[in-house]
Structures are given as structure tokens and as C-alpha cells.
mmCIF file of C-alpha atoms and ligand atoms in Angstrom:
data_model
loop_
_atom_site.group_PDB
_atom_site.id
_atom_site.type_symbol
_atom_site.label_atom_id
_atom_site.label_comp_id
_atom_site.label_asym_id
_atom_site.label_seq_id
_atom_site.Cartn_x
_atom_site.Cartn_y
_atom_site.Cartn_z
ATOM 1 C CA MET U 8 116.517 100.011 75.706
ATOM 2 C CA TYR U 9 115.810 103.752 75.853
ATOM 3 C CA SER U 10 116.092 106.754 73.596
ATOM 4 C CA ASN U 11 115.843 110.501 73.959
ATOM 5 C CA ALA U 12 112.792 112.058 72.301
ATOM 6 C CA PRO U 13 114.093 113.956 69.248
ATOM 7 C CA GLY U 14 111.821 116.908 70.039
ATOM 8 C CA CYS U 15 108.705 117.858 71.987
ATOM 9 C CA ARG U 16 106.350 114.887 72.250
ATOM 10 C CA ALA U 17 103.374 117.043 71.253
ATOM 11 C CA CYS U 18 104.601 119.645 68.759
ATOM 12 C CA GLY U 19 108.032 118.387 67.706
ATOM 13 C CA SER U 20 109.864 121.574 68.780
ATOM 14 C CA THR U 21 113.573 121.092 69.488
ATOM 15 C CA GLY U 22 113.692 123.981 71.966
ATOM 16 C CA CYS U 23 112.750 122.070 75.160
ATOM 17 C CA VAL U 24 114.465 123.324 78.330
ATOM 18 C CA GLU U 25 115.505 121.193 81.305
ATOM 19 C CA ILE U 26 113.563 121.598 84.571
ATOM 20 C CA LEU U 27 114.763 118.720 86.757
ATOM 21 C CA ALA U 28 117.291 115.901 86.334
ATOM 22 C CA PHE U 29 117.018 112.867 88.636
ATOM 23 C CA GLY U 30 120.105 111.154 87.251
ATOM 24 C CA GLU U 31 119.678 107.421 86.721
ATOM 25 C CA MET U 32 116.576 105.842 88.275
ATOM 26 C CA PRO U 33 115.357 102.229 88.294
ATOM 27 C CA LEU U 34 112.030 101.425 86.625
ATOM 28 C CA SER U 35 109.364 102.478 89.094
ATOM 29 C CA ASP U 36 107.199 99.379 88.608
ATOM 30 C CA GLY U 37 110.039 96.935 88.084
ATOM 31 C CA LEU U 38 109.536 95.022 91.323
ATOM 32 C CA LEU U 39 112.265 92.419 91.706
ATOM 33 C CA SER U 40 111.819 88.737 92.432
ATOM 34 C CA GLU U 41 114.231 86.929 94.719
ATOM 35 C CA ALA U 42 116.076 85.539 91.659
ATOM 36 C CA GLU U 43 116.321 88.981 90.033
ATOM 37 C CA LEU U 44 118.236 90.329 93.031
ATOM 38 C CA GLU U 45 121.252 88.487 91.620
ATOM 39 C CA ARG U 46 120.973 90.080 88.187
ATOM 40 C CA HIS U 47 121.758 93.487 86.770
ATOM 41 C CA GLU U 48 118.887 95.910 87.276
ATOM 42 C CA HIS U 49 117.925 98.434 84.589
ATOM 43 C CA ARG U 50 118.530 102.079 85.410
ATOM 44 C CA PHE U 51 117.851 104.916 83.017
ATOM 45 C CA PRO U 52 118.286 108.691 83.156
ATOM 46 C CA LEU U 53 115.119 110.592 84.103
ATOM 47 C CA THR U 54 115.022 114.225 83.004
ATOM 48 C CA VAL U 55 112.058 116.609 83.014
ATOM 49 C CA VAL U 56 111.890 119.268 80.301
ATOM 50 C CA PHE U 57 109.465 122.054 79.310
ATOM 51 C CA CYS U 58 108.497 122.956 75.742
ATOM 52 C CA PRO U 59 108.292 126.759 75.392
ATOM 53 C CA ASP U 60 106.418 126.353 72.086
ATOM 54 C CA CYS U 61 103.374 124.342 73.252
ATOM 55 C CA SER U 62 103.839 124.419 77.090
ATOM 56 C CA LEU U 63 104.019 120.655 77.489
ATOM 57 C CA VAL U 64 106.070 119.359 80.432
ATOM 58 C CA GLN U 65 107.565 115.961 79.610
ATOM 59 C CA ILE U 66 110.489 113.672 80.265
ATOM 60 C CA ARG U 67 113.233 113.427 77.695
ATOM 61 C CA GLU U 68 113.774 109.660 77.848
ATOM 62 C CA THR U 69 111.562 106.951 76.345
ATOM 63 C CA VAL U 70 112.176 103.472 77.724
ATOM 64 C CA ASP U 71 111.203 100.625 75.404
ATOM 65 C CA PRO U 72 107.553 99.750 76.278
ATOM 66 C CA GLY U 73 108.436 96.044 76.195
ATOM 67 C CA ILE U 74 110.685 96.674 79.207
ATOM 68 C CA LEU U 75 108.281 99.058 80.911
ATOM 69 C CA PHE U 76 105.029 97.129 80.548
ATOM 70 C CA GLY U 77 106.214 93.548 80.309
ATOM 71 C CA ALA U 78 104.452 90.395 81.460
ATOM 72 C CA ASP U 79 105.182 91.203 85.109
ATOM 73 C CA TYR U 80 103.508 94.608 85.099
ATOM 74 C CA PRO U 81 102.005 94.483 88.585
ATOM 75 C CA TYR U 82 99.481 97.323 88.583
ATOM 76 C CA PHE U 83 95.924 96.156 89.199
ATOM 77 C CA SER U 84 93.513 99.072 89.439
ATOM 78 C CA SER U 85 91.073 97.301 91.719
ATOM 79 C CA PHE U 86 93.232 97.548 94.830
ATOM 80 C CA SER U 87 92.095 100.992 95.956
ATOM 81 C CA ASP U 88 88.532 101.437 97.176
ATOM 82 C CA ALA U 89 88.634 105.220 96.782
ATOM 83 C CA TRP U 90 89.744 104.946 93.150
ATOM 84 C CA LEU U 91 87.014 102.380 92.368
ATOM 85 C CA ARG U 92 84.378 104.674 93.860
ATOM 86 C CA HIS U 93 85.715 107.627 91.899
ATOM 87 C CA CYS U 94 85.485 105.677 88.630
ATOM 88 C CA ARG U 95 82.053 104.273 89.362
ATOM 89 C CA GLU U 96 80.627 107.746 89.978
ATOM 90 C CA ASN U 97 82.124 108.957 86.708
ATOM 91 C CA ALA U 98 80.611 106.029 84.779
ATOM 92 C CA LEU U 99 77.165 106.446 86.353
ATOM 93 C CA GLU U 100 77.137 110.144 85.557
ATOM 94 C CA LEU U 101 77.994 109.512 81.894
ATOM 95 C CA MET U 102 75.391 106.739 81.499
ATOM 96 C CA GLU U 103 72.809 109.166 82.838
ATOM 97 C CA THR U 104 73.784 112.349 80.965
ATOM 98 C CA ARG U 105 74.418 110.533 77.661
ATOM 99 C CA GLN U 106 71.386 108.253 78.095
ATOM 100 C CA MET U 107 73.421 105.166 77.317
ATOM 101 C CA GLY U 108 71.796 101.802 76.718
ATOM 102 C CA PRO U 109 72.217 98.452 74.934
ATOM 103 C CA SER U 110 72.855 100.165 71.577
ATOM 104 C CA SER U 111 75.633 102.375 72.935
ATOM 105 C CA LEU U 112 79.317 101.499 73.003
ATOM 106 C CA VAL U 113 81.886 102.472 75.591
ATOM 107 C CA ILE U 114 85.583 101.882 74.958
ATOM 108 C CA GLU U 115 88.319 102.199 77.526
ATOM 109 C CA ILE U 116 91.955 102.662 76.597
ATOM 110 C CA ALA U 117 94.092 100.916 79.236
ATOM 111 C CA SER U 118 91.132 99.050 80.689
ATOM 112 C CA ASN U 119 93.363 97.195 83.159
ATOM 113 C CA ASP U 120 91.376 94.610 85.140
ATOM 114 C CA GLY U 121 87.988 96.031 84.114
ATOM 115 C CA TYR U 122 87.706 98.194 87.254
ATOM 116 C CA LEU U 123 85.769 100.869 85.304
ATOM 117 C CA LEU U 124 84.030 99.010 82.467
ATOM 118 C CA ARG U 125 82.378 96.544 84.857
ATOM 119 C CA ASN U 126 80.042 99.390 85.855
ATOM 120 C CA TYR U 127 78.756 99.544 82.266
ATOM 121 C CA VAL U 128 78.609 95.776 81.762
ATOM 122 C CA GLU U 129 76.457 95.493 84.899
ATOM 123 C CA ARG U 130 73.887 97.696 83.168
ATOM 124 C CA ILE U 131 74.077 95.805 79.849
ATOM 125 C CA ILE U 132 75.909 98.597 78.060
ATOM 126 C CA PRO U 133 78.352 97.113 75.509
ATOM 127 C CA ALA U 134 81.943 97.725 76.533
ATOM 128 C CA LEU U 135 85.315 97.104 74.895
ATOM 129 C CA GLY U 136 88.550 97.271 76.823
ATOM 130 C CA ILE U 137 91.966 97.790 75.229
ATOM 131 C CA ASP U 138 95.019 96.816 77.244
ATOM 132 C CA PRO U 139 98.300 95.102 76.362
ATOM 133 C CA ALA U 140 99.036 93.681 79.833
ATOM 134 C CA PRO U 141 98.056 89.979 79.939
ATOM 135 C CA GLY U 142 97.368 89.634 83.700
ATOM 136 C CA PRO U 143 94.950 92.533 84.051
ATOM 137 C CA ALA U 144 93.345 91.736 80.650
ATOM 138 C CA ALA U 145 92.599 88.193 81.829
ATOM 139 C CA ALA U 146 91.044 89.561 85.017
ATOM 140 C CA ALA U 147 88.830 91.881 82.949
ATOM 141 C CA ARG U 148 87.664 88.991 80.761
ATOM 142 C CA GLU U 149 86.729 87.054 83.878
ATOM 143 C CA ALA U 150 84.491 89.983 84.786
ATOM 144 C CA GLY U 151 82.713 89.551 81.431
ATOM 145 C CA ILE U 152 84.429 92.376 79.573
ATOM 146 C CA GLU U 153 85.626 92.010 75.972
ATOM 147 C CA VAL U 154 89.295 93.000 75.747
ATOM 148 C CA ARG U 155 91.627 93.675 72.794
ATOM 149 C CA GLN U 156 95.035 92.829 74.215
ATOM 150 C CA GLU U 157 97.064 95.392 72.278
ATOM 151 C CA PHE U 158 98.743 98.780 72.605
ATOM 152 C CA PHE U 159 96.347 101.541 71.607
ATOM 153 C CA GLY U 160 97.290 103.929 68.825
ATOM 154 C CA ARG U 161 96.300 105.221 65.397
ATOM 155 C CA ALA U 162 96.652 101.794 63.723
ATOM 156 C CA LEU U 163 94.399 99.926 66.158
ATOM 157 C CA ALA U 164 91.823 102.746 66.042
ATOM 158 C CA GLU U 165 91.787 102.586 62.237
ATOM 159 C CA SER U 166 91.287 98.836 62.194
ATOM 160 C CA LEU U 167 88.484 99.030 64.788
ATOM 161 C CA ALA U 168 86.782 101.850 62.875
ATOM 162 C CA ALA U 169 87.075 99.789 59.656
ATOM 163 C CA GLU U 170 85.206 96.982 61.461
ATOM 164 C CA GLY U 171 82.449 99.491 62.261
ATOM 165 C CA THR U 172 83.474 99.958 65.887
ATOM 166 C CA ARG U 173 83.096 103.569 67.042
ATOM 167 C CA ALA U 174 82.330 104.771 70.522
ATOM 168 C CA ASP U 175 79.758 106.953 72.228
ATOM 169 C CA VAL U 176 82.114 107.279 75.155
ATOM 170 C CA ILE U 177 85.857 106.664 75.310
ATOM 171 C CA HIS U 178 87.552 106.540 78.697
ATOM 172 C CA ALA U 179 91.262 107.098 79.035
ATOM 173 C CA ASN U 180 92.312 107.313 82.663
ATOM 174 C CA ASN U 181 95.954 107.972 83.395
ATOM 175 C CA VAL U 182 97.101 106.662 80.036
ATOM 176 C CA LEU U 183 97.656 109.749 77.854
ATOM 177 C CA ALA U 184 100.872 110.406 79.749
ATOM 178 C CA HIS U 185 102.112 106.843 79.210
ATOM 179 C CA VAL U 186 102.188 106.703 75.442
ATOM 180 C CA ALA U 187 105.345 107.566 73.502
ATOM 181 C CA ASP U 188 103.357 108.348 70.347
ATOM 182 C CA LEU U 189 101.218 111.112 71.823
ATOM 183 C CA PRO U 190 99.950 112.383 68.429
ATOM 184 C CA GLY U 191 99.046 108.749 67.588
ATOM 185 C CA ILE U 192 96.864 108.227 70.664
ATOM 186 C CA VAL U 193 95.091 111.568 70.138
ATOM 187 C CA ASP U 194 94.435 110.724 66.471
ATOM 188 C CA GLY U 195 93.254 107.284 67.577
ATOM 189 C CA ILE U 196 90.720 108.842 69.928
ATOM 190 C CA ARG U 197 89.375 111.080 67.134
ATOM 191 C CA ILE U 198 89.110 108.112 64.750
ATOM 192 C CA LEU U 199 87.234 105.963 67.287
ATOM 193 C CA LEU U 200 84.760 108.619 68.444
ATOM 194 C CA LYS U 201 81.298 108.765 66.914
ATOM 195 C CA ASP U 202 80.502 112.228 65.563
ATOM 196 C CA ASP U 203 78.620 113.090 68.750
ATOM 197 C CA GLY U 204 80.796 110.923 71.005
ATOM 198 C CA VAL U 205 82.852 112.179 73.918
ATOM 199 C CA ALA U 206 86.240 111.124 75.227
ATOM 200 C CA VAL U 207 86.677 111.479 78.973
ATOM 201 C CA ILE U 208 90.344 111.690 79.767
ATOM 202 C CA GLU U 209 91.927 111.915 83.201
ATOM 203 C CA ALA U 210 95.536 112.823 83.761
ATOM 204 C CA PRO U 211 97.524 114.324 86.629
ATOM 205 C CA TYR U 212 97.586 118.145 86.503
ATOM 206 C CA VAL U 213 101.106 119.518 86.181
ATOM 207 C CA ARG U 214 100.129 122.585 88.195
ATOM 208 C CA ASP U 215 99.431 120.419 91.281
ATOM 209 C CA LEU U 216 102.627 118.463 90.674
ATOM 210 C CA ILE U 217 104.749 121.618 90.641
ATOM 211 C CA ASP U 218 102.890 123.558 93.347
ATOM 212 C CA HIS U 219 102.805 120.621 95.812
ATOM 213 C CA CYS U 220 106.249 119.321 94.904
ATOM 214 C CA GLU U 221 104.899 115.876 93.871
ATOM 215 C CA PHE U 222 108.170 114.953 92.192
ATOM 216 C CA ASP U 223 107.706 111.254 92.968
ATOM 217 C CA THR U 224 104.879 111.120 90.408
ATOM 218 C CA ILE U 225 107.575 111.612 87.764
ATOM 219 C CA TYR U 226 108.820 108.289 86.412
ATOM 220 C CA HIS U 227 109.716 106.567 83.185
ATOM 221 C CA GLU U 228 106.119 105.414 82.516
ATOM 222 C CA HIS U 229 104.885 109.020 82.782
ATOM 223 C CA LEU U 230 106.182 110.677 79.669
ATOM 224 C CA CYS U 231 104.010 113.842 79.839
ATOM 225 C CA TYR U 232 102.617 116.163 82.547
ATOM 226 C CA PHE U 233 99.678 118.164 81.271
ATOM 227 C CA SER U 234 98.388 121.673 81.717
ATOM 228 C CA VAL U 235 95.072 122.797 80.216
ATOM 229 C CA THR U 236 97.058 125.074 77.919
ATOM 230 C CA ALA U 237 99.159 122.192 76.590
ATOM 231 C CA VAL U 238 96.263 119.736 76.108
ATOM 232 C CA SER U 239 93.949 122.199 74.497
ATOM 233 C CA ARG U 240 96.665 123.030 71.919
ATOM 234 C CA LEU U 241 97.390 119.342 71.413
ATOM 235 C CA PHE U 242 93.753 118.383 70.839
ATOM 236 C CA SER U 243 93.056 121.220 68.428
ATOM 237 C CA ALA U 244 96.155 120.284 66.418
ATOM 238 C CA HIS U 245 94.494 116.869 65.901
ATOM 239 C CA GLY U 246 90.961 117.906 65.043
ATOM 240 C CA LEU U 247 89.489 117.638 68.539
ATOM 241 C CA THR U 248 88.098 120.237 70.918
ATOM 242 C CA LEU U 249 88.489 120.358 74.683
ATOM 243 C CA VAL U 250 84.854 121.160 75.478
ATOM 244 C CA ASP U 251 84.966 120.909 79.274
ATOM 245 C CA VAL U 252 87.399 120.314 82.106
ATOM 246 C CA ARG U 253 87.251 119.697 85.848
ATOM 247 C CA ARG U 254 89.935 119.676 88.505
ATOM 248 C CA LEU U 255 89.922 116.514 90.635
ATOM 249 C CA PRO U 256 91.728 115.633 93.867
ATOM 250 C CA THR U 257 92.782 112.160 92.615
ATOM 251 C CA HIS U 258 96.474 111.204 92.347
ATOM 252 C CA GLY U 259 97.595 114.422 94.019
ATOM 253 C CA GLY U 260 95.512 116.581 91.665
ATOM 254 C CA SER U 261 94.217 115.654 88.228
ATOM 255 C CA LEU U 262 92.272 117.032 85.301
ATOM 256 C CA ARG U 263 89.183 115.370 83.851
ATOM 257 C CA MET U 264 88.950 116.521 80.253
ATOM 258 C CA TYR U 265 85.945 116.155 77.952
ATOM 259 C CA VAL U 266 86.965 116.054 74.314
ATOM 260 C CA GLN U 267 84.782 115.970 71.212
ATOM 261 C CA ARG U 268 85.169 116.142 67.440
ATOM 262 C CA ALA U 269 83.321 119.458 67.430
ATOM 263 C CA GLY U 270 81.972 121.829 70.043
ATOM 264 C CA THR U 271 82.605 124.996 71.969
ATOM 265 C CA PRO U 272 84.875 125.137 75.025
ATOM 266 C CA SER U 273 82.947 125.686 78.267
ATOM 267 C CA ALA U 274 83.453 128.581 80.660
ATOM 268 C CA ALA U 275 85.525 126.232 82.849
ATOM 269 C CA VAL U 276 88.010 125.703 80.016
ATOM 270 C CA GLY U 277 88.290 129.457 79.453
ATOM 271 C CA ALA U 278 88.727 130.119 83.175
ATOM 272 C CA LEU U 279 91.521 127.562 83.617
ATOM 273 C CA LEU U 280 93.323 128.788 80.502
ATOM 274 C CA ALA U 281 93.196 132.335 81.882
ATOM 275 C CA GLU U 282 94.441 131.178 85.313
ATOM 276 C CA GLU U 283 97.334 129.294 83.756
ATOM 277 C CA ARG U 284 98.288 132.306 81.681
ATOM 278 C CA SER U 285 98.312 134.592 84.692
ATOM 279 C CA LEU U 286 100.284 132.067 86.805
ATOM 280 C CA GLY U 287 102.770 131.562 83.979
ATOM 281 C CA LEU U 288 102.355 127.816 83.361
ATOM 282 C CA ASP U 289 103.041 128.560 79.707
ATOM 283 C CA ARG U 290 106.478 130.032 80.506
ATOM 284 C CA ALA U 291 109.715 128.383 81.639
ATOM 285 C CA GLU U 292 110.099 130.723 84.665
ATOM 286 C CA TYR U 293 107.187 128.983 86.438
ATOM 287 C CA TYR U 294 109.262 125.806 86.658
ATOM 288 C CA GLU U 295 112.587 127.405 87.561
ATOM 289 C CA ASP U 296 112.734 126.768 91.327
ATOM 290 C CA PHE U 297 111.149 123.292 91.139
ATOM 291 C CA ALA U 298 114.462 121.402 91.179
ATOM 292 C CA SER U 299 115.737 123.179 94.291
ATOM 293 C CA ARG U 300 112.396 122.625 96.093
ATOM 294 C CA VAL U 301 112.562 118.928 95.225
ATOM 295 C CA ARG U 302 116.086 118.629 96.593
ATOM 296 C CA GLU U 303 114.951 120.330 99.804
ATOM 297 C CA VAL U 304 112.146 117.752 100.326
ATOM 298 C CA GLN U 305 114.519 114.847 99.615
ATOM 299 C CA LYS U 306 117.078 116.210 102.083
ATOM 300 C CA SER U 307 114.609 116.918 104.869
ATOM 301 C CA LEU U 308 112.951 113.490 104.533
ATOM 302 C CA ASN U 309 116.333 111.807 104.704
ATOM 303 C CA GLN U 310 117.180 113.831 107.826
ATOM 304 C CA LEU U 311 113.823 113.122 109.506
ATOM 305 C CA LEU U 312 114.191 109.363 109.020
ATOM 306 C CA GLY U 313 117.842 109.540 110.073
ATOM 307 C CA SER U 314 116.964 111.231 113.347
ATOM 308 C CA LEU U 315 114.213 108.672 114.089
ATOM 309 C CA LYS U 316 116.688 105.837 113.444
ATOM 310 C CA ALA U 317 119.179 107.533 115.758
ATOM 311 C CA GLU U 318 116.473 107.346 118.461
ATOM 312 C CA GLY U 319 116.228 103.590 117.827
ATOM 313 C CA LYS U 320 112.845 103.717 116.061
ATOM 314 C CA ARG U 321 111.671 101.140 113.548
ATOM 315 C CA ILE U 322 110.257 102.419 110.266
ATOM 316 C CA ALA U 323 108.400 100.637 107.457
ATOM 317 C CA GLY U 324 106.978 101.945 104.184
ATOM 318 C CA TYR U 325 103.355 101.661 103.034
ATOM 319 C CA ALA U 326 102.586 100.742 99.424
ATOM 320 C CA ALA U 327 105.018 99.369 96.884
ATOM 321 C CA ALA U 328 103.774 102.049 94.515
ATOM 322 C CA ALA U 329 105.628 103.459 91.524
ATOM 323 C CA LYS U 330 105.986 106.792 93.266
ATOM 324 C CA GLY U 331 107.572 104.980 96.217
ATOM 325 C CA THR U 332 110.364 103.742 93.968
ATOM 326 C CA ILE U 333 111.178 107.282 92.887
ATOM 327 C CA LEU U 334 110.840 108.781 96.355
ATOM 328 C CA LEU U 335 113.061 106.157 98.011
ATOM 329 C CA ASN U 336 115.710 106.053 95.311
ATOM 330 C CA SER U 337 115.920 109.790 94.703
ATOM 331 C CA ALA U 338 116.097 110.560 98.438
ATOM 332 C CA ASP U 339 118.550 107.711 99.058
ATOM 333 C CA ILE U 340 116.276 105.877 101.520
ATOM 334 C CA ASP U 341 117.111 102.188 101.701
ATOM 335 C CA GLY U 342 117.484 99.414 104.271
ATOM 336 C CA ARG U 343 119.435 101.733 106.554
ATOM 337 C CA PHE U 344 116.139 103.539 107.218
ATOM 338 C CA LEU U 345 113.247 101.211 106.403
ATOM 339 C CA ASP U 346 112.900 97.569 107.492
ATOM 340 C CA TYR U 347 110.428 96.703 104.739
ATOM 341 C CA VAL U 348 107.443 97.895 102.696
ATOM 342 C CA VAL U 349 103.876 96.573 102.944
ATOM 343 C CA ASP U 350 101.196 96.545 100.265
ATOM 344 C CA ARG U 351 97.603 95.284 100.002
ATOM 345 C CA ASN U 352 98.246 93.888 96.521
ATOM 346 C CA ARG U 353 99.088 90.205 96.888
ATOM 347 C CA HIS U 354 100.802 90.216 93.476
ATOM 348 C CA LYS U 355 103.587 92.291 95.034
ATOM 349 C CA HIS U 356 104.241 90.159 98.118
ATOM 350 C CA GLY U 357 107.601 88.376 98.194
ATOM 351 C CA LYS U 358 109.117 90.877 95.765
ATOM 352 C CA TYR U 359 111.523 93.753 96.342
ATOM 353 C CA MET U 360 111.358 97.490 95.701
ATOM 354 C CA PRO U 361 113.427 98.465 92.638
ATOM 355 C CA GLY U 362 116.801 100.029 93.333
ATOM 356 C CA VAL U 363 116.655 100.135 97.133
ATOM 357 C CA ARG U 364 115.657 96.452 97.263
ATOM 358 C CA LEU U 365 113.402 96.568 100.311
ATOM 359 C CA PRO U 366 111.285 93.428 100.758
ATOM 360 C CA ILE U 367 107.505 93.729 100.277
ATOM 361 C CA TYR U 368 105.091 92.015 102.688
ATOM 362 C CA GLU U 369 101.376 91.906 103.318
ATOM 363 C CA THR U 370 99.957 94.617 105.582
ATOM 364 C CA ALA U 371 99.398 92.165 108.465
ATOM 365 C CA LYS U 372 103.181 92.282 108.955
ATOM 366 C CA LEU U 373 102.753 95.722 110.564
ATOM 367 C CA LEU U 374 101.138 94.120 113.596
ATOM 368 C CA GLU U 375 103.810 91.450 114.035
ATOM 369 C CA ALA U 376 106.635 91.928 116.524
ATOM 370 C CA PRO U 377 108.912 93.743 116.212
ATOM 371 C CA ALA U 378 106.299 96.202 114.908
ATOM 372 C CA PRO U 379 107.426 99.453 113.307
ATOM 373 C CA ASP U 380 106.975 102.695 115.249
ATOM 374 C CA TYR U 381 106.530 104.714 112.070
ATOM 375 C CA LEU U 382 105.007 104.084 108.692
ATOM 376 C CA LEU U 383 106.255 106.175 105.775
ATOM 377 C CA LEU U 384 103.304 106.680 103.404
ATOM 378 C CA LEU U 385 104.727 106.121 99.947
ATOM 379 C CA ALA U 386 101.214 106.208 98.431
ATOM 380 C CA TRP U 387 100.452 109.569 100.075
ATOM 381 C CA ASN U 388 97.706 110.158 97.469
ATOM 382 C CA PHE U 389 95.643 107.535 99.337
ATOM 383 C CA LYS U 390 96.670 108.718 102.800
ATOM 384 C CA ASP U 391 93.188 109.112 104.321
ATOM 385 C CA GLU U 392 92.161 105.655 103.118
ATOM 386 C CA ILE U 393 95.402 104.036 104.321
ATOM 387 C CA MET U 394 95.302 105.701 107.726
ATOM 388 C CA ARG U 395 91.715 104.517 108.192
ATOM 389 C CA GLN U 396 92.617 100.977 107.189
ATOM 390 C CA GLN U 397 95.586 100.932 109.550
ATOM 391 C CA GLN U 398 93.615 102.007 112.615
ATOM 392 C CA GLU U 399 94.923 99.043 114.593
ATOM 393 C CA PHE U 400 98.534 100.014 113.881
ATOM 394 C CA ARG U 401 97.634 103.492 115.085
ATOM 395 C CA ASP U 402 95.825 102.218 118.198
ATOM 396 C CA ARG U 403 98.982 100.379 119.156
ATOM 397 C CA GLY U 404 100.934 103.626 119.049
ATOM 398 C CA GLY U 405 102.117 103.538 115.431
ATOM 399 C CA ARG U 406 102.516 106.878 113.647
ATOM 400 C CA PHE U 407 102.521 107.961 110.021
ATOM 401 C CA ILE U 408 105.071 110.014 108.111
ATOM 402 C CA ILE U 409 103.709 111.969 105.153
ATOM 403 C CA PRO U 410 106.575 112.805 102.751
ATOM 404 C CA ILE U 411 104.887 115.256 100.356
ATOM 405 C CA PRO U 412 104.677 118.276 99.999
ATOM 406 C CA THR U 413 106.824 118.717 103.148
ATOM 407 C CA PRO U 414 107.951 115.700 105.164
ATOM 408 C CA GLN U 415 106.030 115.581 108.443
ATOM 409 C CA ILE U 416 104.768 113.217 111.097
ATOM 410 C CA ALA U 417 100.959 113.080 110.964
ATOM 411 C CA ALA U 418 99.203 114.419 114.045
HETATM 412 ZN ZN1 ZN F 8 105.872 121.337 72.240
#
């Protein structure tokens, strides 16, 4: 069901040191059906460690991917407008700078429902998606995208390359952290890239996670938490070069990394490496007070909600997101505090949040009596978008609680 990684996921070192232990947590995306409420629910330890040898922050436990990403995996990328816009702009920029056309090939690892590749297909640029999840893969095919419904790794890359399939551009958004065989996915990217091809990889930036106390972005699906130092070492160990990097505001702070088979790192790469060295991201001391800061946030959120309940207020949660599972369970926030959770994704309606077992409804529920007085934003990374969408809730006197980095009621 789960195993502990025998050593560092990138370099194999056995000297990893513990940063934060959550204890046992439910699977963050394991939304429960009515029938599943009767059955035993999986819980696994969740422990964050740091590798002093290559600087990679990672969790110790690997849950069997069959359990993690089974047939019910509910994540459809196309449910956030801001994320779709972000991806579209990225695709358009690459088509332009790389002068892509009908003879080019773009491949996306974890292509989900085709949210990104559809931008290429619209412009008649050949696109291949790779994704093991049947629901999202079917949605991508409906959008006219060819999909290989498999887990990506060295073996699949080798068989594609043997068929003559190599890419001008490879996208890998928020997937590098999800793969237990990290060396395998990096080798796979090298194998699939044309000699002058580029892989564009986005992943949450561990520096933002630590600095802004985004502990709820840590869950069993997220095996690794990258710094520029750690990724640049990882890529060079596998014959790739990190040629450019940008910091992005998405998902609480991410990196967009440009990786090629050969090339020279840009000034931006050098600058971020120097910043990380001076901040100490490559040393265990940087992570030392993280656990106590996390416990402080959990405690103060629990107290804030407790005092609102004592005043007779009604509270609901917004977004049945993975990070919501971790936030609610780790801060011990259940039906004593929240009446329910709402989400725009219809695939989640009628289900229950893992662990705390709060029911999930459509967002229209917020306007039904008895309406909540407060809405706890579990998907705080989309807070501006959500607050705009819920203007009517606000107009009726509803208020928002932002949990991270410090729990507060939005002005
Ligand atoms: Zn390591």
C-alpha cells in the first residue's frame, strides 16, 4: 500500500533529515462516495525530509500509484479559468518563439483533459498527450487530442522514441513532483526531446512553500518540493541542462524551468542559484523552524473558527481541493466547524472530503438558507478568482477566511 523511499528520490543518499511529520493523513484526493463512508478509509504517514547531499525536499512515503491515481481520480484541470489562461499564454509564447507549425510535435506529460494541448491543436500543431487517468484522457480525446493512456517514464519514452516520436516541446506541469521514479521521468524527458527541443516544466517552488507556510500543498501525491539548486543538480546528473527559469505566482509560487539536452544556463538561473545559496535553501537549518510555524497556523485557524462558532456563525469551505484535505485534517477542522464544502467541479458533488467527511455541494448552495456567514477558502491559491465569482455571497454579507500564510478574515 505504501513504502518508505530507501534513500533520496533524486540522488539516493541515505542521510535525509526530517523537517515536518504530519502523522497519518488520508489521501488528499480520495473523495468518498456515500457508500465508502461505511468502509475503512486509507490513512498513511506523511513526513517531509531534506536531503543534505542534493538539497531536495521530499516526503518519505510512497503510496502505491494504483491507490493514489485510481479510476476515481477527480482532478480535471479545466475547472479554473485563471489556470487555463496561464497555460494558454505559455503555449502561445512557445509557438511563437519556437516557430512551431504542422511539422512540429508537442508532447505533454500528464495532459489531463487536454486543457493545455488544445491550444496547439487549434493551430494545427501535432500534439500527443500522456496520462494514465481514464476520465480526463477521454475528455482530451473528445477535444481532438491524441492520448497515450499510460504512466510516463523511461520505458514509455524509449518505446515512443523507437517509433520515431520525439518532441520539439515537452510540457510537464505539476507532474515532476508526482512521480516516484524521479530519475526515470527525467531520463524519459531527455530521451523524448529532439536535439534542439525544450522541455518546459512547472513545479511549485519550495522556497515559497516554506516562506509562506503553505504546508497544505504537502500531500501523498506530491513526493518532491523543488528548489533551483536541487533541480539543476538533478537535470545535470541525467544529461540535461537547466537553461532558463522563471518564478511564477501560480499554486502559491512556482518555478517554470526550461530544460534542454545542451545549452548554457541563463543569468536568471545563476541569479536564483546565488539567492538560494545566500538564503541557505541548500542547508537543513533553513527548514528548522518550519514545523513549529505550521503548528502555529493550524492552532490559530482552529481557534479562529472555534470563536466564530461560539458566536453562532455558520461556516462553509470553498473547494474540495487536495490542499483542503490536508488543511482540514491536520488542523482538526471537521463538522464541528464547517457545515459543508462547495466546489465548481460537478464530478465532486455528492461526495465527501477525505478524513473529516464533510459533504461537497455545488456553489449555488452558498446562497440557500441557512446561508453561511463565512467561507473558508481551502483553494487559497485561487482566492482572487473565487472571491470575484462569489460576489453575490459577499453582497449578502458573507465574508471570506484566508487560512494561509496566517489565518485571517478578508477585508
Ligand atoms: Zn539527494
